[in-house]
PDB file of C-alpha atoms in Angstrom:
ATOM      1  CA  MET A   4       2.624  25.860  29.453  1.00 38.00           C
ATOM      2  CA  PRO A   5       2.413  22.249  28.119  1.00 49.00           C
ATOM      3  CA  LYS A   6       1.115  21.544  24.653  1.00 52.00           C
ATOM      4  CA  ARG A   7      -2.448  20.284  24.376  1.00 57.00           C
ATOM      5  CA  TRP A   8      -1.730  18.016  21.427  1.00 63.00           C
ATOM      6  CA  PRO A   9       0.980  15.388  20.875  1.00 76.00           C
ATOM      7  CA  SER A  10       4.123  16.715  19.227  1.00 83.00           C
ATOM      8  CA  LEU A  11       4.948  16.419  15.542  1.00 84.00           C
ATOM      9  CA  ALA A  12       7.599  13.854  16.418  1.00 86.00           C
ATOM     10  CA  PHE A  13       4.897  11.703  18.018  1.00 90.00           C
ATOM     11  CA  TRP A  14       2.731  11.785  14.901  1.00 90.00           C
ATOM     12  CA  ARG A  15       5.637  10.900  12.630  1.00 91.00           C
ATOM     13  CA  TYR A  16       6.516   8.004  14.917  1.00 92.00           C
ATOM     14  CA  ALA A  17       2.843   6.983  14.906  1.00 94.00           C
ATOM     15  CA  ARG A  18       2.810   6.990  11.114  1.00 95.00           C
ATOM     16  CA  ARG A  19       5.911   4.811  10.861  1.00 94.00           C
ATOM     17  CA  THR A  20       4.512   2.464  13.477  1.00 96.00           C
ATOM     18  CA  SER A  21       1.177   2.285  11.660  1.00 96.00           C
ATOM     19  CA  GLN A  22       2.910   1.427   8.405  1.00 96.00           C
ATOM     20  CA  SER A  23       5.095  -1.296  10.001  1.00 96.00           C
ATOM     21  CA  VAL A  24       2.367  -2.908  12.070  1.00 95.00           C
ATOM     22  CA  GLY A  25      -0.122  -2.699   9.165  1.00 94.00           C
ATOM     23  CA  LEU A  26       2.331  -4.345   6.747  1.00 95.00           C
ATOM     24  CA  ILE A  27       3.252  -7.160   9.151  1.00 93.00           C
ATOM     25  CA  ALA A  28      -0.478  -7.788   9.950  1.00 91.00           C
ATOM     26  CA  LEU A  29      -1.463  -7.896   6.297  1.00 92.00           C
ATOM     27  CA  LEU A  30       1.457 -10.227   5.432  1.00 91.00           C
ATOM     28  CA  ALA A  31       0.293 -12.608   8.164  1.00 86.00           C
ATOM     29  CA  LEU A  32      -3.292 -12.252   6.934  1.00 87.00           C
ATOM     30  CA  VAL A  33      -2.411 -13.312   3.397  1.00 88.00           C
ATOM     31  CA  ALA A  34      -0.051 -16.041   4.571  1.00 83.00           C
ATOM     32  CA  TYR A  35      -2.660 -17.682   6.840  1.00 81.00           C
ATOM     33  CA  THR A  36      -5.368 -17.324   4.186  1.00 81.00           C
ATOM     34  CA  THR A  37      -3.108 -19.010   1.622  1.00 78.00           C
ATOM     35  CA  ARG A  38      -2.568 -21.897   4.038  1.00 70.00           C
ATOM     36  CA  ASP A  39      -6.318 -22.025   4.796  1.00 66.00           C
ATOM     37  CA  VAL A  40      -5.704 -21.426   8.513  1.00 62.00           C
ATOM     38  CA  ARG A  41      -8.974 -20.374  10.158  1.00 63.00           C
ATOM     39  CA  GLY A  42      -8.892 -17.055  11.978  1.00 64.00           C
ATOM     40  CA  ILE A  43     -10.912 -13.969  12.783  1.00 65.00           C
ATOM     41  CA  LEU A  44      -9.875 -12.292   9.520  1.00 69.00           C
ATOM     42  CA  SER A  45      -8.777 -13.441   6.072  1.00 74.00           C
ATOM     43  CA  ALA A  46      -7.410 -11.908   2.870  1.00 76.00           C
ATOM     44  CA  ARG A  47     -11.002 -11.666   1.681  1.00 78.00           C
ATOM     45  CA  ASP A  48     -11.630  -9.294   4.546  1.00 81.00           C
ATOM     46  CA  LEU A  49      -8.704  -7.249   3.384  1.00 85.00           C
ATOM     47  CA  MET A  50     -10.195  -6.911  -0.094  1.00 90.00           C
ATOM     48  CA  SER A  51     -13.533  -5.890   1.425  1.00 92.00           C
ATOM     49  CA  LEU A  52     -11.684  -2.810   2.679  1.00 93.00           C
ATOM     50  CA  ASP A  53     -10.794  -1.845  -0.910  1.00 96.00           C
ATOM     51  CA  PRO A  54     -13.145   0.875  -2.317  1.00 97.00           C
ATOM     52  CA  LEU A  55     -11.945   0.298  -5.879  1.00 97.00           C
ATOM     53  CA  THR A  56     -12.602  -3.417  -5.817  1.00 96.00           C
ATOM     54  CA  GLY A  57     -15.927  -2.767  -4.098  1.00 96.00           C
ATOM     55  CA  LEU A  58     -16.986  -0.177  -6.727  1.00 96.00           C
ATOM     56  CA  ALA A  59     -15.960  -2.352  -9.698  1.00 97.00           C
ATOM     57  CA  SER A  60     -17.487  -5.529  -8.248  1.00 95.00           C
ATOM     58  CA  THR A  61     -20.769  -3.774  -7.435  1.00 96.00           C
ATOM     59  CA  ILE A  62     -20.997  -2.336 -10.951  1.00 96.00           C
ATOM     60  CA  ALA A  63     -20.067  -5.633 -12.576  1.00 96.00           C
ATOM     61  CA  SER A  64     -22.591  -7.652 -10.534  1.00 94.00           C
ATOM     62  CA  GLN A  65     -25.264  -4.922 -10.748  1.00 92.00           C
ATOM     63  CA  ARG A  66     -26.283  -5.534  -7.143  1.00 92.00           C
ATOM     64  CA  TRP A  67     -25.375  -4.313  -3.664  1.00 87.00           C
ATOM     65  CA  LEU A  68     -22.540  -6.297  -2.110  1.00 89.00           C
ATOM     66  CA  ALA A  69     -22.785  -6.020   1.636  1.00 90.00           C
ATOM     67  CA  HIS A  70     -19.320  -7.390   2.397  1.00 90.00           C
ATOM     68  CA  PHE A  71     -17.878  -4.170   0.995  1.00 94.00           C
ATOM     69  CA  ILE A  72     -19.279  -2.066   3.829  1.00 95.00           C
ATOM     70  CA  PRO A  73     -15.707  -1.653   5.227  1.00 94.00           C
ATOM     71  CA  ALA A  74     -14.802  -0.007   1.907  1.00 96.00           C
ATOM     72  CA  ILE A  75     -17.567   2.513   2.432  1.00 96.00           C
ATOM     73  CA  VAL A  76     -16.246   3.200   5.959  1.00 96.00           C
ATOM     74  CA  LEU A  77     -12.798   3.817   4.423  1.00 96.00           C
ATOM     75  CA  LEU A  78     -14.269   6.305   1.963  1.00 96.00           C
ATOM     76  CA  LEU A  79     -16.086   8.159   4.739  1.00 97.00           C
ATOM     77  CA  ALA A  80     -12.862   8.264   6.741  1.00 97.00           C
ATOM     78  CA  THR A  81     -11.083   9.641   3.646  1.00 97.00           C
ATOM     79  CA  LEU A  82     -13.801  12.315   3.381  1.00 95.00           C
ATOM     80  CA  ALA A  83     -12.924  13.363   6.918  1.00 95.00           C
ATOM     81  CA  LEU A  84      -9.176  12.806   7.080  1.00 94.00           C
ATOM     82  CA  GLY A  85      -7.984  12.929   3.483  1.00 94.00           C
ATOM     83  CA  ARG A  86      -5.846  10.368   1.713  1.00 96.00           C
ATOM     84  CA  PHE A  87      -4.565   8.868   4.920  1.00 95.00           C
ATOM     85  CA  TRP A  88      -4.812   5.290   3.621  1.00 97.00           C
ATOM     86  CA  CYS A  89      -1.996   5.888   1.117  1.00 96.00           C
ATOM     87  CA  GLY A  90       0.365   7.451   3.632  1.00 95.00           C
ATOM     88  CA  TRP A  91      -0.396   5.467   6.795  1.00 96.00           C
ATOM     89  CA  LEU A  92      -1.741   2.000   5.898  1.00 95.00           C
ATOM     90  CA  CYS A  93      -1.373   0.963   2.272  1.00 97.00           C
ATOM     91  CA  PRO A  94       1.056  -2.027   2.261  1.00 96.00           C
ATOM     92  CA  LEU A  95       2.309  -1.266  -1.248  1.00 96.00           C
ATOM     93  CA  GLY A  96       2.840   2.386  -0.282  1.00 96.00           C
ATOM     94  CA  THR A  97       4.807   1.241   2.769  1.00 97.00           C
ATOM     95  CA  LEU A  98       7.090  -0.946   0.614  1.00 95.00           C
ATOM     96  CA  ILE A  99       7.598   1.986  -1.765  1.00 95.00           C
ATOM     97  CA  ASP A 100       8.570   4.284   1.141  1.00 94.00           C
ATOM     98  CA  TRP A 101      10.994   1.733   2.570  1.00 93.00           C
ATOM     99  CA  ILE A 102      12.704   1.028  -0.741  1.00 89.00           C
ATOM    100  CA  SER A 103      12.730   4.643  -1.968  1.00 82.00           C
ATOM    101  CA  PRO A 104      16.235   5.985  -2.697  1.00 78.00           C
ATOM    102  CA  ARG A 105      17.028   9.066  -0.658  1.00 67.00           C
ATOM    103  CA  SER A 106      18.453  10.952  -3.645  1.00 60.00           C
ATOM    104  CA  THR A 107      15.430  10.518  -5.876  1.00 51.00           C
ATOM    105  CA  SER A 108      14.563  13.629  -7.905  1.00 52.00           C
ATOM    106  CA  ARG A 109      10.997  14.743  -7.244  1.00 52.00           C
ATOM    107  CA  ASN A 110      10.318  16.742 -10.397  1.00 55.00           C
ATOM    108  CA  GLN A 111      11.449  14.704 -13.405  1.00 67.00           C
ATOM    109  CA  VAL A 112       7.928  13.729 -14.549  1.00 83.00           C
ATOM    110  CA  PRO A 113       5.525  16.316 -16.115  1.00 85.00           C
ATOM    111  CA  PRO A 114       2.609  17.175 -13.804  1.00 82.00           C
ATOM    112  CA  GLY A 115       0.127  16.067 -16.529  1.00 89.00           C
ATOM    113  CA  TRP A 116       1.079  12.451 -15.801  1.00 92.00           C
ATOM    114  CA  ARG A 117      -1.014  12.646 -12.631  1.00 94.00           C
ATOM    115  CA  ARG A 118      -4.091  12.257 -14.862  1.00 95.00           C
ATOM    116  CA  VAL A 119      -2.964   8.717 -15.831  1.00 97.00           C
ATOM    117  CA  LYS A 120      -4.319   7.276 -12.589  1.00 97.00           C
ATOM    118  CA  TYR A 121      -7.705   8.789 -13.295  1.00 98.00           C
ATOM    119  CA  GLY A 122      -7.625   7.341 -16.785  1.00 97.00           C
ATOM    120  CA  LEU A 123      -6.851   3.882 -15.404  1.00 98.00           C
ATOM    121  CA  LEU A 124      -9.619   4.305 -12.811  1.00 98.00           C
ATOM    122  CA  SER A 125     -12.036   5.210 -15.628  1.00 98.00           C
ATOM    123  CA  LEU A 126     -10.970   2.164 -17.641  1.00 98.00           C
ATOM    124  CA  ILE A 127     -11.585  -0.126 -14.648  1.00 98.00           C
ATOM    125  CA  VAL A 128     -15.040   1.327 -14.115  1.00 97.00           C
ATOM    126  CA  PHE A 129     -15.872   1.162 -17.833  1.00 97.00           C
ATOM    127  CA  ALA A 130     -14.784  -2.472 -18.034  1.00 97.00           C
ATOM    128  CA  ALA A 131     -16.852  -3.273 -14.955  1.00 97.00           C
ATOM    129  CA  LEU A 132     -19.935  -1.913 -16.781  1.00 97.00           C
ATOM    130  CA  TRP A 133     -19.449  -4.879 -19.129  1.00 96.00           C
ATOM    131  CA  GLY A 134     -18.892  -7.287 -16.305  1.00 95.00           C
ATOM    132  CA  ASN A 135     -15.120  -7.412 -16.792  1.00 96.00           C
ATOM    133  CA  LEU A 136     -12.919  -7.150 -13.709  1.00 96.00           C
ATOM    134  CA  THR A 137      -9.651  -8.050 -15.405  1.00 95.00           C
ATOM    135  CA  LEU A 138      -8.172  -4.568 -14.963  1.00 96.00           C
ATOM    136  CA  LEU A 139      -8.370  -4.922 -11.165  1.00 96.00           C
ATOM    137  CA  ILE A 140      -4.958  -6.555 -11.604  1.00 95.00           C
ATOM    138  CA  PHE A 141      -3.693  -2.932 -11.284  1.00 96.00           C
ATOM    139  CA  ASP A 142      -5.419  -2.455  -7.922  1.00 97.00           C
ATOM    140  CA  PRO A 143      -2.680  -2.035  -5.269  1.00 96.00           C
ATOM    141  CA  LEU A 144      -4.246  -4.444  -2.772  1.00 96.00           C
ATOM    142  CA  THR A 145      -4.667  -7.026  -5.510  1.00 95.00           C
ATOM    143  CA  ILE A 146      -1.005  -6.605  -6.411  1.00 96.00           C
ATOM    144  CA  PHE A 147       0.017  -6.915  -2.767  1.00 96.00           C
ATOM    145  CA  VAL A 148      -2.046 -10.074  -2.106  1.00 93.00           C
ATOM    146  CA  ARG A 149      -0.859 -11.789  -5.310  1.00 93.00           C
ATOM    147  CA  SER A 150       2.746 -10.808  -4.654  1.00 94.00           C
ATOM    148  CA  VAL A 151       2.709 -12.279  -1.180  1.00 92.00           C
ATOM    149  CA  ALA A 152       0.826 -15.457  -2.216  1.00 88.00           C
ATOM    150  CA  THR A 153       2.620 -16.235  -5.476  1.00 90.00           C
ATOM    151  CA  LEU A 154       6.058 -14.659  -4.969  1.00 91.00           C
ATOM    152  CA  LEU A 155       7.033 -14.096  -1.347  1.00 90.00           C
ATOM    153  CA  LEU A 156       5.695 -17.259   0.228  1.00 86.00           C
ATOM    154  CA  PRO A 157       6.993 -19.638  -2.517  1.00 87.00           C
ATOM    155  CA  ALA A 158      10.406 -17.893  -2.348  1.00 86.00           C
ATOM    156  CA  LEU A 159      10.421 -18.306   1.417  1.00 85.00           C
ATOM    157  CA  GLN A 160       9.401 -21.948   1.044  1.00 84.00           C
ATOM    158  CA  TRP A 161      12.320 -22.605  -1.309  1.00 85.00           C
ATOM    159  CA  LEU A 162      14.748 -20.772   0.981  1.00 86.00           C
ATOM    160  CA  VAL A 163      13.636 -22.662   4.084  1.00 81.00           C
ATOM    161  CA  MET A 164      13.861 -26.005   2.367  1.00 81.00           C
ATOM    162  CA  ALA A 165      17.270 -25.215   0.906  1.00 84.00           C
ATOM    163  CA  LEU A 166      18.627 -24.137   4.303  1.00 85.00           C
ATOM    164  CA  GLU A 167      17.148 -27.157   6.093  1.00 79.00           C
ATOM    165  CA  SER A 168      18.718 -29.539   3.601  1.00 80.00           C
ATOM    166  CA  VAL A 169      22.120 -28.072   4.524  1.00 85.00           C
ATOM    167  CA  LEU A 170      21.652 -27.469   8.242  1.00 83.00           C
ATOM    168  CA  TYR A 171      20.195 -30.912   8.953  1.00 82.00           C
ATOM    169  CA  ARG A 172      23.599 -32.322   8.121  1.00 83.00           C
ATOM    170  CA  VAL A 173      24.865 -30.741  11.384  1.00 85.00           C
ATOM    171  CA  PRO A 174      23.816 -33.251  14.083  1.00 83.00           C
ATOM    172  CA  PHE A 175      23.385 -30.910  17.079  1.00 83.00           C
ATOM    173  CA  LEU A 176      21.061 -28.580  15.093  1.00 82.00           C
ATOM    174  CA  GLY A 177      18.446 -31.267  14.482  1.00 79.00           C
ATOM    175  CA  ASP A 178      16.179 -30.560  17.473  1.00 81.00           C
ATOM    176  CA  ALA A 179      16.208 -26.805  16.932  1.00 84.00           C
ATOM    177  CA  LEU A 180      15.442 -27.223  13.231  1.00 79.00           C
ATOM    178  CA  ASP A 181      12.501 -29.545  14.067  1.00 80.00           C
ATOM    179  CA  VAL A 182      11.009 -26.757  16.230  1.00 83.00           C
ATOM    180  CA  VAL A 183      11.449 -24.193  13.469  1.00 79.00           C
ATOM    181  CA  ASP A 184      10.110 -26.549  10.826  1.00 77.00           C
ATOM    182  CA  THR A 185       6.999 -27.315  12.922  1.00 78.00           C
ATOM    183  CA  ALA A 186       6.344 -23.587  13.451  1.00 76.00           C
ATOM    184  CA  LEU A 187       6.667 -22.768   9.730  1.00 75.00           C
ATOM    185  CA  GLN A 188       5.525 -25.818   7.761  1.00 73.00           C
ATOM    186  CA  GLY A 189       1.732 -26.051   7.788  1.00 67.00           C
ATOM    187  CA  PRO A 190       0.681 -22.792   9.448  1.00 68.00           C
ATOM    188  CA  ILE A 191       2.702 -20.571   7.052  1.00 71.00           C
ATOM    189  CA  LEU A 192       4.444 -22.695   4.460  1.00 73.00           C
ATOM    190  CA  SER A 193       3.329 -25.786   2.617  1.00 71.00           C
ATOM    191  CA  TYR A 194       5.166 -29.127   2.562  1.00 69.00           C
ATOM    192  CA  GLU A 195       5.583 -28.961  -1.186  1.00 73.00           C
ATOM    193  CA  GLN A 196       6.993 -26.196  -3.328  1.00 73.00           C
ATOM    194  CA  PRO A 197       4.003 -24.271  -4.777  1.00 74.00           C
ATOM    195  CA  HIS A 198       3.822 -22.965  -8.337  1.00 73.00           C
ATOM    196  CA  TYR A 199       1.297 -20.475  -9.703  1.00 76.00           C
ATOM    197  CA  GLN A 200       0.227 -19.286 -13.138  1.00 78.00           C
ATOM    198  CA  GLY A 201       0.725 -15.614 -13.934  1.00 81.00           C
ATOM    199  CA  VAL A 202       3.621 -15.334 -11.501  1.00 87.00           C
ATOM    200  CA  LEU A 203       5.798 -13.542 -14.070  1.00 89.00           C
ATOM    201  CA  LEU A 204       3.152 -10.897 -14.659  1.00 90.00           C
ATOM    202  CA  THR A 205       2.750 -10.364 -10.918  1.00 92.00           C
ATOM    203  CA  ALA A 206       6.511 -10.167 -10.456  1.00 93.00           C
ATOM    204  CA  GLY A 207       6.815  -7.743 -13.383  1.00 94.00           C
ATOM    205  CA  LEU A 208       4.196  -5.433 -11.948  1.00 94.00           C
ATOM    206  CA  LEU A 209       5.730  -5.417  -8.463  1.00 95.00           C
ATOM    207  CA  VAL A 210       9.297  -4.910  -9.695  1.00 95.00           C
ATOM    208  CA  GLY A 211       8.180  -2.234 -12.140  1.00 96.00           C
ATOM    209  CA  ILE A 212       6.267  -0.336  -9.425  1.00 96.00           C
ATOM    210  CA  LEU A 213       9.271  -0.378  -7.100  1.00 95.00           C
ATOM    211  CA  ALA A 214      11.740   0.468  -9.874  1.00 94.00           C
ATOM    212  CA  LEU A 215       9.780   3.546 -10.942  1.00 93.00           C
ATOM    213  CA  ASN A 216      10.509   4.953  -7.489  1.00 90.00           C
ATOM    214  CA  TRP A 217      14.003   5.678  -8.750  1.00 89.00           C
ATOM    215  CA  LEU A 218      12.528   7.919 -11.465  1.00 88.00           C
ATOM    216  CA  SER A 219      10.349   9.930  -9.068  1.00 89.00           C
ATOM    217  CA  SER A 220       9.463   9.511  -5.420  1.00 89.00           C
ATOM    218  CA  ARG A 221       6.217   7.589  -4.981  1.00 93.00           C
ATOM    219  CA  PHE A 222       5.847   7.407  -8.776  1.00 94.00           C
ATOM    220  CA  TRP A 223       3.133   4.748  -8.556  1.00 96.00           C
ATOM    221  CA  CYS A 224       1.104   6.683  -5.989  1.00 96.00           C
ATOM    222  CA  ARG A 225       1.431  10.008  -7.826  1.00 95.00           C
ATOM    223  CA  TYR A 226       0.760   8.938 -11.390  1.00 96.00           C
ATOM    224  CA  LEU A 227      -0.565   5.407 -11.794  1.00 97.00           C
ATOM    225  CA  CYS A 228      -2.436   4.000  -8.795  1.00 98.00           C
ATOM    226  CA  PRO A 229      -6.184   3.707  -9.642  1.00 98.00           C
ATOM    227  CA  LEU A 230      -7.168   3.295  -5.980  1.00 98.00           C
ATOM    228  CA  GLY A 231      -5.115   6.403  -5.214  1.00 97.00           C
ATOM    229  CA  GLY A 232      -7.069   8.159  -7.992  1.00 97.00           C
ATOM    230  CA  LEU A 233     -10.385   7.254  -6.390  1.00 98.00           C
ATOM    231  CA  LEU A 234      -9.216   8.317  -2.903  1.00 98.00           C
ATOM    232  CA  SER A 235      -7.778  11.477  -4.420  1.00 97.00           C
ATOM    233  CA  LEU A 236     -11.169  12.483  -5.812  1.00 97.00           C
ATOM    234  CA  VAL A 237     -12.811  11.949  -2.415  1.00 96.00           C
ATOM    235  CA  SER A 238     -10.067  13.644  -0.407  1.00 96.00           C
ATOM    236  CA  ARG A 239     -10.466  16.878  -2.342  1.00 94.00           C
ATOM    237  CA  PHE A 240     -13.513  17.432  -0.165  1.00 93.00           C
ATOM    238  CA  SER A 241     -11.894  16.249   3.040  1.00 94.00           C
ATOM    239  CA  TRP A 242     -12.185  18.148   6.316  1.00 92.00           C
ATOM    240  CA  LEU A 243      -8.510  17.669   7.315  1.00 90.00           C
ATOM    241  CA  LYS A 244      -6.240  19.618   4.941  1.00 88.00           C
ATOM    242  CA  ARG A 245      -2.772  21.060   4.962  1.00 88.00           C
ATOM    243  CA  HIS A 246      -2.557  24.852   5.471  1.00 86.00           C
ATOM    244  CA  VAL A 247       0.396  27.205   5.213  1.00 88.00           C
ATOM    245  CA  ALA A 248       0.867  29.248   8.399  1.00 84.00           C
ATOM    246  CA  PRO A 249       1.279  33.034   8.184  1.00 83.00           C
ATOM    247  CA  SER A 250       4.702  32.575   9.840  1.00 82.00           C
ATOM    248  CA  CYS A 251       5.995  30.611   6.818  1.00 85.00           C
ATOM    249  CA  ILE A 252       9.323  32.063   5.648  1.00 83.00           C
ATOM    250  CA  ARG A 253       9.010  30.652   2.106  1.00 86.00           C
ATOM    251  CA  CYS A 254      12.297  28.708   2.328  1.00 87.00           C
ATOM    252  CA  GLY A 255      10.995  26.026  -0.022  1.00 84.00           C
ATOM    253  CA  ARG A 256      12.058  23.116   2.128  1.00 87.00           C
ATOM    254  CA  CYS A 257       8.524  21.751   2.331  1.00 87.00           C
ATOM    255  CA  ALA A 258       8.288  21.549  -1.441  1.00 87.00           C
ATOM    256  CA  SER A 259      11.626  19.719  -1.725  1.00 85.00           C
ATOM    257  CA  ASP A 260      10.690  17.326   1.091  1.00 86.00           C
ATOM    258  CA  CYS A 261       7.225  16.449  -0.176  1.00 90.00           C
ATOM    259  CA  ARG A 262       7.336  12.828  -1.379  1.00 90.00           C
ATOM    260  CA  MET A 263       4.229  13.384  -3.504  1.00 92.00           C
ATOM    261  CA  GLY A 264       5.529  16.567  -5.104  1.00 89.00           C
ATOM    262  CA  THR A 265       2.245  18.347  -4.488  1.00 91.00           C
ATOM    263  CA  ILE A 266       3.477  21.548  -2.837  1.00 90.00           C
ATOM    264  CA  ASP A 267       3.603  24.411  -5.351  1.00 87.00           C
ATOM    265  CA  ALA A 268       5.888  27.343  -4.655  1.00 85.00           C
ATOM    266  CA  ALA A 269       4.051  29.412  -7.278  1.00 85.00           C
ATOM    267  CA  LYS A 270       0.860  29.065  -5.230  1.00 86.00           C
ATOM    268  CA  GLY A 271       2.302  30.203  -1.935  1.00 86.00           C
ATOM    269  CA  PHE A 272       3.516  26.665  -1.092  1.00 89.00           C
ATOM    270  CA  ALA A 273      -0.044  25.435  -0.973  1.00 89.00           C
ATOM    271  CA  SER A 274      -0.721  21.768  -1.788  1.00 90.00           C
ATOM    272  CA  ASP A 275      -3.402  19.770  -3.523  1.00 91.00           C
ATOM    273  CA  SER A 276      -5.478  17.975  -0.880  1.00 92.00           C
ATOM    274  CA  GLY A 277      -6.198  15.249  -3.409  1.00 94.00           C
ATOM    275  CA  GLU A 278      -2.524  14.423  -3.713  1.00 95.00           C
ATOM    276  CA  CYS A 279      -1.400  14.917  -0.094  1.00 95.00           C
ATOM    277  CA  ILE A 280      -0.999  11.587   1.763  1.00 95.00           C
ATOM    278  CA  LEU A 281      -0.479  13.151   5.228  1.00 94.00           C
ATOM    279  CA  CYS A 282       3.117  11.956   5.465  1.00 92.00           C
ATOM    280  CA  LEU A 283       4.019  15.020   7.620  1.00 90.00           C
ATOM    281  CA  ASP A 284       7.376  15.469   5.883  1.00 89.00           C
ATOM    282  CA  CYS A 285       6.562  19.147   5.293  1.00 88.00           C
ATOM    283  CA  ALA A 286       5.342  19.911   8.794  1.00 82.00           C
ATOM    284  CA  VAL A 287       7.259  21.740  11.530  1.00 71.00           C
ATOM    285  CA  ASP A 288       6.525  22.168  15.253  1.00 61.00           C
TER     286      ASP A 288
END
């Protein structure tokens, strides 16, 4: 008798596809916004999807900000599906997954460190009460947008210009290089090398977040991400949650495979719904 629902392999493929397509789309969104190319969406629309930015901005301005309605939709979706944003769509989470070393230990950091993200979330909200949004620099979408705009695109600009200066010396490559240059310069890259203030701070944050992945898998998402902390609080009441089947043989593989380290053998291999990002690493057909 055929299965009624898609297989586990399908959902894992769907997750990887969602991460890849989402990252590429968001990269293009930031690139075109930086170059002031008019389109259906912009990087501002990306930030309107951010519940943390929406909450802090609403508190700081002391008025309802309608352009953050998408953030409310995301919170409602989290209430139904759990912390899916972190595991399926977050661009920073996708980068962390892609760069994560396979041999990373998953239990080197004390569990109490998970409270740090709630502390940072509280600090952001407290600062917003005084009209200060400076701490939103630790918001993952803010880090992503700034990293693309002030690090990735300028680095790509420098690389393209350096390669063109060399390749244009080869006569028969001239026409092909003109086509490439027309496609890149203007729509994506500028004609002059851009420079931005605060680039070292942005670079330090990004490199630090990725480097911490060698200490513990998804370190940033587990212990530090303030947006993850907000979504974690909401997803504790989510409708979709992981359950351990009666047929479980208690082999412990799910706990060792869990990239968020949230499966507890002492609790019958149950997991914290506030920490689960629906990565499906623990699931079996």
